[in-house]
XYZ file of C-alpha atoms in Angstrom:
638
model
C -48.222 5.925 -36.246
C -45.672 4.965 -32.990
C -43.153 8.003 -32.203
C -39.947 6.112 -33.646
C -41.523 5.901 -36.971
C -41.564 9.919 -37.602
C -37.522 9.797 -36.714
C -36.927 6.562 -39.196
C -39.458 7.474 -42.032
C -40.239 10.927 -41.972
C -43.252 12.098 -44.040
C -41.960 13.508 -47.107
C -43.013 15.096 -50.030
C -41.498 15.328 -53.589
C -41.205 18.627 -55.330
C -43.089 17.046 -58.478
C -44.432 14.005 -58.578
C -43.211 11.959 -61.485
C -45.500 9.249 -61.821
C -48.682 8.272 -59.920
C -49.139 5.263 -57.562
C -50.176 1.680 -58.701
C -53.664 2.400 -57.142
C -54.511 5.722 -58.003
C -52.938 4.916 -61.696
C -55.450 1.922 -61.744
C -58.529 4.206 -60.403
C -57.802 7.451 -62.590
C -57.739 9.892 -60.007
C -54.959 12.458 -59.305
C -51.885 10.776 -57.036
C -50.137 14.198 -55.028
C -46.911 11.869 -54.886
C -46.729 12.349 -50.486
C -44.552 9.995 -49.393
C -44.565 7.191 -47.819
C -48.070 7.144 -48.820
C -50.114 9.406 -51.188
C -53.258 11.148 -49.654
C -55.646 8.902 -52.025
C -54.243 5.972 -50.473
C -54.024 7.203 -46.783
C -57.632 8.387 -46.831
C -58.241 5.039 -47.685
C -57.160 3.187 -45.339
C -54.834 1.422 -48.079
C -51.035 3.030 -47.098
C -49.369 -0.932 -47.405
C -50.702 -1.061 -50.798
C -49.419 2.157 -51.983
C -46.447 1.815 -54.054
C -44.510 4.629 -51.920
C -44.417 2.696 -49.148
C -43.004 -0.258 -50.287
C -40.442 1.166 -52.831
C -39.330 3.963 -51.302
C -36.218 4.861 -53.351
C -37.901 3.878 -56.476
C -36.695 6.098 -59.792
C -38.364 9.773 -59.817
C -39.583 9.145 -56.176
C -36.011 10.034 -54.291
C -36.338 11.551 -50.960
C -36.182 15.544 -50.354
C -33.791 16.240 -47.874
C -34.791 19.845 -47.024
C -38.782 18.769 -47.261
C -37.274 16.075 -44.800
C -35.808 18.269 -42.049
C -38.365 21.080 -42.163
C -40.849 18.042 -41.020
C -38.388 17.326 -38.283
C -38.037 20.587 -36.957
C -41.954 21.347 -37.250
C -42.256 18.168 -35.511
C -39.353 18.505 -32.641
C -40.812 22.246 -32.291
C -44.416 20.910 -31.388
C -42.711 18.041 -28.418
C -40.864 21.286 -26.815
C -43.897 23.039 -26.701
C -45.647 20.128 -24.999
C -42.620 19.838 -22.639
C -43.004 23.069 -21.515
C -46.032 23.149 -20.611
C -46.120 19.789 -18.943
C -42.833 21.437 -16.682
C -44.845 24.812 -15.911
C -48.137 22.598 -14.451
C -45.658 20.461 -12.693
C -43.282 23.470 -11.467
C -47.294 24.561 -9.744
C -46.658 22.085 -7.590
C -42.982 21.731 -6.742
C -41.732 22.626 -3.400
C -38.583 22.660 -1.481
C -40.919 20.714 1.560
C -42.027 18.054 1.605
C -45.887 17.693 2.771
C -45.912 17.832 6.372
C -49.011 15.457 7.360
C -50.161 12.469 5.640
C -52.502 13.187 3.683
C -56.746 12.454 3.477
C -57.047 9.392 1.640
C -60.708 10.972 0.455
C -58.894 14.162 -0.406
C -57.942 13.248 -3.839
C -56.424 16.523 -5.099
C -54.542 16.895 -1.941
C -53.540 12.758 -2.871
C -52.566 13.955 -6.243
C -49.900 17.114 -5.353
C -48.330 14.357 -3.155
C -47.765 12.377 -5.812
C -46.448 14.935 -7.911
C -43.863 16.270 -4.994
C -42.649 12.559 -4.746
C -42.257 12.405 -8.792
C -40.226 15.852 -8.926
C -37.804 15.197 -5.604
C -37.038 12.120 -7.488
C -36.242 13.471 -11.104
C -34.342 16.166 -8.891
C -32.148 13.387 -7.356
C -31.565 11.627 -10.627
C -31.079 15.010 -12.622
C -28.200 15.838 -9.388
C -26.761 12.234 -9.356
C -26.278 12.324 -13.284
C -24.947 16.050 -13.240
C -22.515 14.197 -10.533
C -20.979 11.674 -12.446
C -20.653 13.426 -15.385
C -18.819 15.839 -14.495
C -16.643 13.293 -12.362
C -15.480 11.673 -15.678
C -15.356 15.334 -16.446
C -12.456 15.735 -14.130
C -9.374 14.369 -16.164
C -10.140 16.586 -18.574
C -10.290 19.799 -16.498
C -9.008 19.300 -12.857
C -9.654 22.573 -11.744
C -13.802 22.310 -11.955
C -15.469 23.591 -9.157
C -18.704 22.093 -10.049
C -19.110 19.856 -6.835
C -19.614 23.031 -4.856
C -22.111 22.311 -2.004
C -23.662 25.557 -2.743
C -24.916 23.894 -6.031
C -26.572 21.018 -5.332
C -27.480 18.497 -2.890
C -24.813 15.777 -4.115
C -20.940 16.608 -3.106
C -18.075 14.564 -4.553
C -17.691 13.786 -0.618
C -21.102 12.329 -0.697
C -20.419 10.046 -3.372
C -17.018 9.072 -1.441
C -18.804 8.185 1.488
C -21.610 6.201 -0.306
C -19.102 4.407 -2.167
C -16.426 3.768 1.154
C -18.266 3.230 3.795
C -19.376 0.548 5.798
C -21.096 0.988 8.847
C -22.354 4.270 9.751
C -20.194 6.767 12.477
C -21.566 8.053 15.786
C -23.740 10.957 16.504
C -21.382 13.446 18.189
C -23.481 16.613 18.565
C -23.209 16.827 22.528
C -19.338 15.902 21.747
C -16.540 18.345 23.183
C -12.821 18.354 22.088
C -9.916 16.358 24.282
C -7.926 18.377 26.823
C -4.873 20.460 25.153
C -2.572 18.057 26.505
C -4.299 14.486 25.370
C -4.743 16.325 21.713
C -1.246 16.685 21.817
C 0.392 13.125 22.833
C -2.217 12.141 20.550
C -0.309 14.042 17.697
C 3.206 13.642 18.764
C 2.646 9.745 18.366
C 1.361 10.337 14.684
C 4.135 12.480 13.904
C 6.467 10.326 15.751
C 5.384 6.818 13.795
C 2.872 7.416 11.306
C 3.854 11.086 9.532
C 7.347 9.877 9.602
C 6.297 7.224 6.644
C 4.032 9.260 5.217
C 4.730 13.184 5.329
C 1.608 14.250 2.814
C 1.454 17.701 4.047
C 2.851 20.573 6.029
C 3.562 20.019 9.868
C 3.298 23.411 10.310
C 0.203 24.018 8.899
C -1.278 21.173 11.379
C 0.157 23.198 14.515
C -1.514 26.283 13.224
C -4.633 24.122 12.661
C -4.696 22.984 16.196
C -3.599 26.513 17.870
C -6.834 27.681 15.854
C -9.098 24.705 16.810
C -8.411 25.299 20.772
C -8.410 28.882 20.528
C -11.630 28.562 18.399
C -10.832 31.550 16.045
C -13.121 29.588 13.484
C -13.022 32.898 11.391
C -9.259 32.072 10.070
C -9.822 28.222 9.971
C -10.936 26.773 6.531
C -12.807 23.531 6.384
C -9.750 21.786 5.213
C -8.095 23.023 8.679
C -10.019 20.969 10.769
C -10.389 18.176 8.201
C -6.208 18.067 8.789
C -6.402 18.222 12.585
C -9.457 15.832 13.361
C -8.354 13.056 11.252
C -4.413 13.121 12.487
C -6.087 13.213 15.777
C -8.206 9.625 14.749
C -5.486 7.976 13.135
C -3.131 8.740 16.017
C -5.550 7.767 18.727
C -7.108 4.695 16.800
C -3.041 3.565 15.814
C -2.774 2.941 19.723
C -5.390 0.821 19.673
C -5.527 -2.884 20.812
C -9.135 -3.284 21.061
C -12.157 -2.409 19.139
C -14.125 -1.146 22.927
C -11.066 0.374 23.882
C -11.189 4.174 24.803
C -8.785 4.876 21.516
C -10.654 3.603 18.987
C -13.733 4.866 20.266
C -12.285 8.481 20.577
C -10.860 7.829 16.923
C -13.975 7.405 15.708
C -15.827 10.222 17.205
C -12.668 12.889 15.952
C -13.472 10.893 12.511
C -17.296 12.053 12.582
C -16.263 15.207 13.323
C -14.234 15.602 10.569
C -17.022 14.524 8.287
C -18.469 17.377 9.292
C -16.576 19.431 7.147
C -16.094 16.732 4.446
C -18.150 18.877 1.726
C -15.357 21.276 1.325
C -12.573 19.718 2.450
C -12.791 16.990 -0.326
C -13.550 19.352 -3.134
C -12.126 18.525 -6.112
C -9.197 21.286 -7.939
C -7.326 21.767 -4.718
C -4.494 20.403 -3.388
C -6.140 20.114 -0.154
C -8.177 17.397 -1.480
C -5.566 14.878 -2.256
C -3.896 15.291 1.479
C -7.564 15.064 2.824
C -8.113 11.767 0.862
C -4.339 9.873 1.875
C -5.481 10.731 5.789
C -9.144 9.507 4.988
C -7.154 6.119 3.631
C -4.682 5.650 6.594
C -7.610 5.681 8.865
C -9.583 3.063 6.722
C -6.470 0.703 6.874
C -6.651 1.090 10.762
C -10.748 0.644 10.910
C -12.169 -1.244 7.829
C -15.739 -1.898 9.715
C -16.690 1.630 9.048
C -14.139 2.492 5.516
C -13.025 0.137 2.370
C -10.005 1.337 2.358
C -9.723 -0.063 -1.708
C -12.049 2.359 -2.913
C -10.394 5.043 -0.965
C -7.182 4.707 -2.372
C -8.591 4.695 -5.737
C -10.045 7.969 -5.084
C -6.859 9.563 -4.165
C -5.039 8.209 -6.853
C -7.478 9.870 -8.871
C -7.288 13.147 -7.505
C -3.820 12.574 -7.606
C -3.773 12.559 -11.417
C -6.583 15.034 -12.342
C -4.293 17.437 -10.501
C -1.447 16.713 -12.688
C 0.767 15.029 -9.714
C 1.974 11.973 -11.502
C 4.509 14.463 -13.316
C 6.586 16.763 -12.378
C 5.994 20.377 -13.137
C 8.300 22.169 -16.333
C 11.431 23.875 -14.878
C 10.336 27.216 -16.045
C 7.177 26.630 -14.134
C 9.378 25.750 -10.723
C 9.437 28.661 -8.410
C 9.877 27.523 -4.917
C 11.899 24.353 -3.873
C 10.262 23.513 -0.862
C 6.609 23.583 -2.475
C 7.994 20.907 -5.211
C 9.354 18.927 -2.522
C 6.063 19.074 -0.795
C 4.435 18.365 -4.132
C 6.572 15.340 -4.701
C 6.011 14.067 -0.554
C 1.887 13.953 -1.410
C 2.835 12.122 -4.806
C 4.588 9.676 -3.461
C 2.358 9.074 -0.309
C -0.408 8.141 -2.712
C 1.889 6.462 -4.521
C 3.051 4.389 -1.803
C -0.504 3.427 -0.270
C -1.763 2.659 -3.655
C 1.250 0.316 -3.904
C 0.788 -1.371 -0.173
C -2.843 -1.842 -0.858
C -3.192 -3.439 -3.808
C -0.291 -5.879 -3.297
C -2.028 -7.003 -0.270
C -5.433 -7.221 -1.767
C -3.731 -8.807 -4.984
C -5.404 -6.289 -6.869
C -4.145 -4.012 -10.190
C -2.382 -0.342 -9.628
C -4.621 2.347 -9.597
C -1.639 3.494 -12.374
C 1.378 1.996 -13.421
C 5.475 3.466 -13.005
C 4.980 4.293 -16.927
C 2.764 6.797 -16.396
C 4.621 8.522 -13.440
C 7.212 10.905 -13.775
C 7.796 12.266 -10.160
C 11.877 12.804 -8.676
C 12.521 12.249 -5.459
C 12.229 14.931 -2.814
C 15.662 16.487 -1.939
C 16.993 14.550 1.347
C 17.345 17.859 2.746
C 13.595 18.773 2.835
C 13.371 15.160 5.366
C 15.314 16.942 8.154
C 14.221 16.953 11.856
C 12.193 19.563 13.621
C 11.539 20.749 16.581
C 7.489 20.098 17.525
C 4.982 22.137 18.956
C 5.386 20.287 22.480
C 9.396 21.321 22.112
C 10.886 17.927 21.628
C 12.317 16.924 18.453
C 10.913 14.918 15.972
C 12.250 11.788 14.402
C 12.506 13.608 10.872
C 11.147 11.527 8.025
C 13.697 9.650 6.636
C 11.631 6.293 6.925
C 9.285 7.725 4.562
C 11.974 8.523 1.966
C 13.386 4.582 2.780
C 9.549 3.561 2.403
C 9.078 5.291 -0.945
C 12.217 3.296 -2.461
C 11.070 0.363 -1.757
C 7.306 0.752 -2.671
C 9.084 1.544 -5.838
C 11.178 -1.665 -5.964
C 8.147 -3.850 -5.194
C 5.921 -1.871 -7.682
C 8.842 -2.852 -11.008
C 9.047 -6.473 -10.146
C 4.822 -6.890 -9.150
C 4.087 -5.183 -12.333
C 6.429 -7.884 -14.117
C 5.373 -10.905 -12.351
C 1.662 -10.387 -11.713
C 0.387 -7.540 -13.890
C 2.478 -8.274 -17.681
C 1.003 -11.102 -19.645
C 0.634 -14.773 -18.548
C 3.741 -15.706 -20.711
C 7.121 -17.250 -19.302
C 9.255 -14.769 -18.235
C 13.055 -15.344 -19.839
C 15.197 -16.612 -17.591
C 12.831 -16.003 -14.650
C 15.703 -17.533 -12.191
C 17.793 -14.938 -12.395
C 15.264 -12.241 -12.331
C 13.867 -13.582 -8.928
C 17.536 -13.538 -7.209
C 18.134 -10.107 -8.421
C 15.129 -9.260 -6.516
C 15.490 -10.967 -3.510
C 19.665 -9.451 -3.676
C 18.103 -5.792 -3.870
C 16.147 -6.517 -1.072
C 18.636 -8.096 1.030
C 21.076 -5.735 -0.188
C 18.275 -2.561 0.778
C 17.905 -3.994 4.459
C 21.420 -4.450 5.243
C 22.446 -0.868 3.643
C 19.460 0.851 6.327
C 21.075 3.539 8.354
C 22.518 2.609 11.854
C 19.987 6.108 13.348
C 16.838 4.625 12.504
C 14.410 3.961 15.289
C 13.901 0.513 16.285
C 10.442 -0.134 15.351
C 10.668 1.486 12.211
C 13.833 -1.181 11.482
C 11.203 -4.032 12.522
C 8.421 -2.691 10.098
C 11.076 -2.966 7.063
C 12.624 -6.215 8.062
C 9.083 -7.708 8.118
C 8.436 -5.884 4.647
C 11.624 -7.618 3.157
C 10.806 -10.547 4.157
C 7.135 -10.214 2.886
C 8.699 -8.908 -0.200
C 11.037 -12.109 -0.370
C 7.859 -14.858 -0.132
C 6.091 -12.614 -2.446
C 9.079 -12.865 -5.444
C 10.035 -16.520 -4.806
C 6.234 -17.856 -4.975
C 5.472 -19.148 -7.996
C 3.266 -16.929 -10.361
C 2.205 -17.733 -13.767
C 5.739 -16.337 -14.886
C 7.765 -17.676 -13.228
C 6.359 -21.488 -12.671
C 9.298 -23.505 -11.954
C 10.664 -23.829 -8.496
C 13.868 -25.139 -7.118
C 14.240 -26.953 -3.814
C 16.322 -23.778 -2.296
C 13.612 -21.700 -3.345
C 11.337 -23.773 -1.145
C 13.413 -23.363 1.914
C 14.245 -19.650 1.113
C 10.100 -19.271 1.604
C 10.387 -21.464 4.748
C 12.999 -19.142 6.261
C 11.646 -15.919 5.493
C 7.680 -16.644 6.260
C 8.803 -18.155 9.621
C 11.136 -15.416 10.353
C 7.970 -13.008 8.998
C 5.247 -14.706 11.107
C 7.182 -14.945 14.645
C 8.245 -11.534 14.496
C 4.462 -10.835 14.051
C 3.474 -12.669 16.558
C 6.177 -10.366 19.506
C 4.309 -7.215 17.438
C 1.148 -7.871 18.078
C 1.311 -9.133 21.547
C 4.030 -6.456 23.183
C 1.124 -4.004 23.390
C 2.879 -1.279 21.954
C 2.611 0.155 18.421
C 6.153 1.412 17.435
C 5.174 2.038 13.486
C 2.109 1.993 11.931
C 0.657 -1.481 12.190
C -3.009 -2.063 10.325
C -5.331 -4.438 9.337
C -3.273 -5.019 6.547
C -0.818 -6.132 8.644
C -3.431 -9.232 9.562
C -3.675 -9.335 5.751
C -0.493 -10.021 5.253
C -0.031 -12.318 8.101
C -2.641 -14.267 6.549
C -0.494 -14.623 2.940
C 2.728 -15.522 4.807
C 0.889 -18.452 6.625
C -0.667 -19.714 3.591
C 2.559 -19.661 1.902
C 3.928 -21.528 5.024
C 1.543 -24.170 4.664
C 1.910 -24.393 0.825
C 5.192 -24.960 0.994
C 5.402 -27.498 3.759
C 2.355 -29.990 2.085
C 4.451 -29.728 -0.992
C 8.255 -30.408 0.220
C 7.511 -31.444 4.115
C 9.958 -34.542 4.095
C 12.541 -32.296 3.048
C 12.273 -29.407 5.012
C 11.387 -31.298 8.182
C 14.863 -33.509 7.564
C 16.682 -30.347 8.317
C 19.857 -31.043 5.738
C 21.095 -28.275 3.827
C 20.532 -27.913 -0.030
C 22.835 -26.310 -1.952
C 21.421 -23.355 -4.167
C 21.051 -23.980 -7.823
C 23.998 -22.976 -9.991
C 23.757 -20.078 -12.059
C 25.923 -19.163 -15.047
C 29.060 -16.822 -14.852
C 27.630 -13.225 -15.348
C 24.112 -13.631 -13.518
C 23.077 -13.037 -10.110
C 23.359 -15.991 -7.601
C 20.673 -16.948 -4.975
C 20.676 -14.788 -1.903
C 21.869 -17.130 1.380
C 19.464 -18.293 4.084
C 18.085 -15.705 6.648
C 19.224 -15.766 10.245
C 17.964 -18.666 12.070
C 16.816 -17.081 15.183
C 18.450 -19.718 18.535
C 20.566 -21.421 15.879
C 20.645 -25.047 14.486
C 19.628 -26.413 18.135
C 15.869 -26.135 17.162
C 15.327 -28.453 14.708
C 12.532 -27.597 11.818
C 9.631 -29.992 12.849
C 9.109 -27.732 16.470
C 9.928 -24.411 14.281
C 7.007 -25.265 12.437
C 4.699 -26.760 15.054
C 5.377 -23.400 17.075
C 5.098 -21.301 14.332
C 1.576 -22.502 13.296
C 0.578 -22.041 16.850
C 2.001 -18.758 16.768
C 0.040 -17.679 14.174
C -3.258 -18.717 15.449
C -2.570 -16.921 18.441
C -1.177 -13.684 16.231
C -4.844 -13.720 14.582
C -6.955 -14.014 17.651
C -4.895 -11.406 18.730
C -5.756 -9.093 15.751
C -9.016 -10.539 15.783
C -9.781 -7.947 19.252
C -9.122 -4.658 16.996
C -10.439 -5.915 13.575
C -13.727 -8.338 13.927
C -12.601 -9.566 10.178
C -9.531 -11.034 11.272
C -11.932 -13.643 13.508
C -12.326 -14.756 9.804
C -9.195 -14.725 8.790
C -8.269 -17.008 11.693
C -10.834 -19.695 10.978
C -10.264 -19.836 7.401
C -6.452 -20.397 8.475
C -7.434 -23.243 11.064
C -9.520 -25.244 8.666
C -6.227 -24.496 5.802
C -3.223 -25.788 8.511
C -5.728 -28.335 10.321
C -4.361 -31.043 8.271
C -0.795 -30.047 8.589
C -0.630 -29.561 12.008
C -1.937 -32.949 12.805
C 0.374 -34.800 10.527
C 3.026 -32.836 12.070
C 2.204 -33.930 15.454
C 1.895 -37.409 14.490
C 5.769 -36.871 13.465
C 6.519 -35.327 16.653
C 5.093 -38.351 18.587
C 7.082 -40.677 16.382
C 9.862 -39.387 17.289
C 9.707 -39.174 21.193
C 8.962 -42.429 21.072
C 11.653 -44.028 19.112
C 14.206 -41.678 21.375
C 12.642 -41.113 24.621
C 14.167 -38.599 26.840
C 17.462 -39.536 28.900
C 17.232 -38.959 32.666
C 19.356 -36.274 33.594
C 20.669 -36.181 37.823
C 20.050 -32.779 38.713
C 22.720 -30.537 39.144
C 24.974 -30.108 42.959
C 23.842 -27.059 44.261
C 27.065 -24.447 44.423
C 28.116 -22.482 46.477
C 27.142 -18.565 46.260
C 29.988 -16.628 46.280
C 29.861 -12.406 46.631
C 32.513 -10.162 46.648
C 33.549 -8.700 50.279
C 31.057 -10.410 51.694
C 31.506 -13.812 54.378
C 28.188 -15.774 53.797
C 29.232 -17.495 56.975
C 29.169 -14.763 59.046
C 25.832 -13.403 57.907
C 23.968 -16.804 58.466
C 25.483 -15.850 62.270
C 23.320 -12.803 62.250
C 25.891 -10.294 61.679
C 26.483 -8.339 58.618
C 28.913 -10.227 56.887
C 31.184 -7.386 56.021
């Protein structure tokens, strides 16, 4: 009889048989009532015709439940047994080594313990890869597990990070030796300077210590986390300055990376704080190198560290003991909170969770106050990063609304979409006079990403004005021309990524969008009046700045900004291979445009063609104190 059948119709017995079966009632003989067929019948080969096993639950012949699970147990008893001893003659031949030599092909015991060493290294990986991701799901329920010590097993929750994150694999860097003092150091000034600044997810002062330690090589005080901290804000700092993927940055950003790896098993263990500051550095570098880290996955990670640790809330009052940890607490919330926002927008992907969830204050302004560095200058504080976090909180209400809530009109969308683009304009215009220059391009460029991204037309919000058309126009050739001096000035003054390409990419789609579907009335250049709104709701916002005024008319704007952005993506393409793709999906997009645009351009040289001008009189140069006549003498004119 198969296996399953014991489980679905166990053999059972009554306590007295009532009647006998059809058979043995025909032949005369004694029926012992076994269920589901009597011994008479099952000796002769005849258990479909007994009566048992076709009726079951017939009356007088109702199952025994404890005759039922004594059979089980007797039965389950019997496969344990077997088990065992199948694991002890395996367990014989079990062995932390594998064979060393091939072995004899005629030596067929020798081919058989081979076999069986291949068998039980592989129910060893399953049995650790299971173990794994069960007690992953594990973690919301208890975030302070510690079973993804390395001292347990041979899978680490940093394994299954890097199996799921990377791309291509990092460098060998056994012979490698650290940087002088002085290069690790202007390497970490610039991430403090324009990276940290945004996103201040731990201590600086613990990084100092971590570097003293790390050139001092006291490796008795430093934990694995330590030089997790310093070796990635060494690659992120030194692959930020970047402008080439065979320049000597990236490639000594990707070495400090595979050093940090080394100490990945610890430093990513799950129940410690350490883990979620180890996993937003482990993210900013992916955004600067996505050949060798998805920097999607990543993020997703973090944000669920962030919440197995209990993050996403803040902490009862009675609980609160020191200020300056709970602003530090609230600075790593908010950090993951900020890249998980950035990310997904750009990737047009779902929050890893939404503002309902989260229940995190604001860090006191106080605990963003300058410091002096290690080097003795002073740092730029990080007051971008509190700016940073209110707006990655302002994007994150009105994405949720228009591209996460249901696919229903949203009531009275208008007026939703120009309080939006009001905040924004009203956020950019309200940014402190002291902030550094590059960190008041990166949020310009952000508003105006922010701007395209509300006034496009989602499911939501599906009608769209004429002045919403040019209010795209404006702010996605303002956007992409600005990108374009970025990424050609050589100089990173904020932290510029790959997403950055990204979103260069979205704002010339839009571009394009919106000139196939209103070009005559763009490239006409007349102003249109914004819609009218009823008394009590918000207006539209008014055009951006023109940049050179209304002398440029709209046909070259958009003829140089197309060319612009080709140039902007071949530019990018150096650092980030992918952006080679981005820039020939955007030629073969625009190709069309462009050449109807030219066309117009041609049209209209030739129905004005260009006046002839006389070229100025030459005048006269005229210096102060000084006789021009005199020094054409030879003497010196004074």
């Amino acid at each position: 009889m198969p296996r399953s059948s014991f489980s679905d119709n166990p053999l059972l017995r009554v306590s007295r048989p009532v009647s006998a079966c059809s058979r043995c009632r025909a032949a005369k003989v004694k029926c012992d009532g076994k269920l589901p067929a009597c011994t008479a019948c099952e000796k002769a080969g005849r258990e479909n015709e007994c009566s048992s096993a076709n009726d079951q639950f017939a009356r007088g012949k109702e199952r025994s439940y404890v005759a039922a699970l004594e059979l089980r147990i007797e039965k389950l008893e019997r496969r344990l047994a077997y088990a065992r001893s199948r694991k002890a003659s395996v367990a014989q031949h079990e062995s932390d080594v594998a064979p060393t030599q091939e072995p004899d092909r005629k030596d067929s015991l020798a081919t058989i313990r081979a076999a069986i060493h291949r068998k039980a290294a592989q129910k060893r990986e399953n049995s650790d890869v299971n173990s794994l991701m069960s007690d992953f799901g594990f973690l919301s329920i208890n975030a302070t597990t510690r079973d993804f010590e390395p001292s347990m097993n041979c899978m680490t929750f940093a394994r299954l990070v890097l199996a799921a994150a990377s791309n291509d694999p990092l460098p060998d860097v056994r012979n490698w030796a650290l940087p002088p003092r002085h290069s690790a150091l202007s390497i970490v000034q610039f991430y403090m300077t324009n990276i940290y600044s945004l996103y201040p997810s731990f201590s600086e002062t613990t990084l100092y210590a971590a570097l003293d330690q790390l050139y001092m090589q006291q490796d008795r005080g430093m934990k694995d986390a330590d030089y997790w901290l310093a070796y990635m804000v060494l690659a992120i700092g030194s692959t930020a300055q970047s402008q080439s993927s065979q320049d000597v940055n990236y490639t000594n950003g990707l070495d400090f990376v595979a050093k940090a790896f080394e100490h990945a098993d610890r430093a990513l263990m799950p129940g410690y704080v350490t883990q979620i500051q180890s996993l937003i550095l482990l993210t900013q570098y992916s955004m600067l190198d996505p050949a060798h880290f998805d920097s999607w996955h990543l993020i997703g990670f973090t944000c669920r560290a962030v919440i197995d640790l209990g993050f996403h809330q803040d902490p009862p009052r009675e609980q609160i003991t020191d200020k300056a940890v709970l602003d530090m607490r609230r600075k790593t919330f908010y950090c993951a909170y900020s890249l998980d926002r950035s990310i997904s927008m750009i990737q047009t992907r779902a929050f890893s969770f939404t503002d309902a969830a989260a229940n995190v204050a604001w860090p006191r302004p106080s605990s963003f106050s300058c410091r002096a560095s290690i080097t003795g200058q002073l740092l730029s504080g990080s007051e971008p990063a509190f700016l940073l976090f209110q707006l990655r909180r302002a994007q994150s209400h009105w994405y949720q609304i228009l591209y996460q809530s249901e696919p229903t009109p949203l009531p009275d969308a208008a007026s939703f979409i120009w309080q939006m683009c009001q905040d924004l304009r009203e956020w950019v215009e309200t940014l402190p006079t002291s902030l550094p220059v590059g960190m008041r391009e990166l949020f310009d460029l952000e508003v105006h990403y922010s701007s395209v991204y509300v006034l496009a037309p989602p499911e939501r919000a599906p009608q769209t004005s004429a002045f919403s058309r040019v209010l795209i126009f404006e702010h996605a050739i303002a956007y992409l021309d600005r990108a374009y001096d970025i990424a050609h000035s050589g100089v990173n003054s904020a932290f510029y990524t790959y997403h950055d390409a990204l979103r260069v990419f979205f704002m010339a789609n839009q571009f394009v969008a919106v000139l196939h579907d209103t070009e005559d009335l763009l490239l006409a250049d007349v102003a249109v009046a914004p819609p009218p709104t009823d008394p009590g709701k918000p207006h539209a916002p008014p055009l951006p700045a023109r940049p050179g005024g209304p002398s440029v008319d709209n046909l070259d704007r958009s003829l140089g900004c197309l060319e612009r952005t080709t140039q902007t993506l071949t530019k990018y393409g150096e650092r980030w291979r992918d952006s080679e793709a981005l820039k020939q999906t955007f030629e073969r997009i625009a190709g069309e445009v462009i050449d109807r645009l030219r066309v117009r351009q041609q049209i209209r040289q030739r129905a004005s063609p260009p006046q002839s001008v006389s070229p100025p009189l030459p005048r006269e140069m005229r210096w102060v104190d000084v006789d021009v006549q005199s020094m054409m003498r030879g003497n010196r004119g004074i």
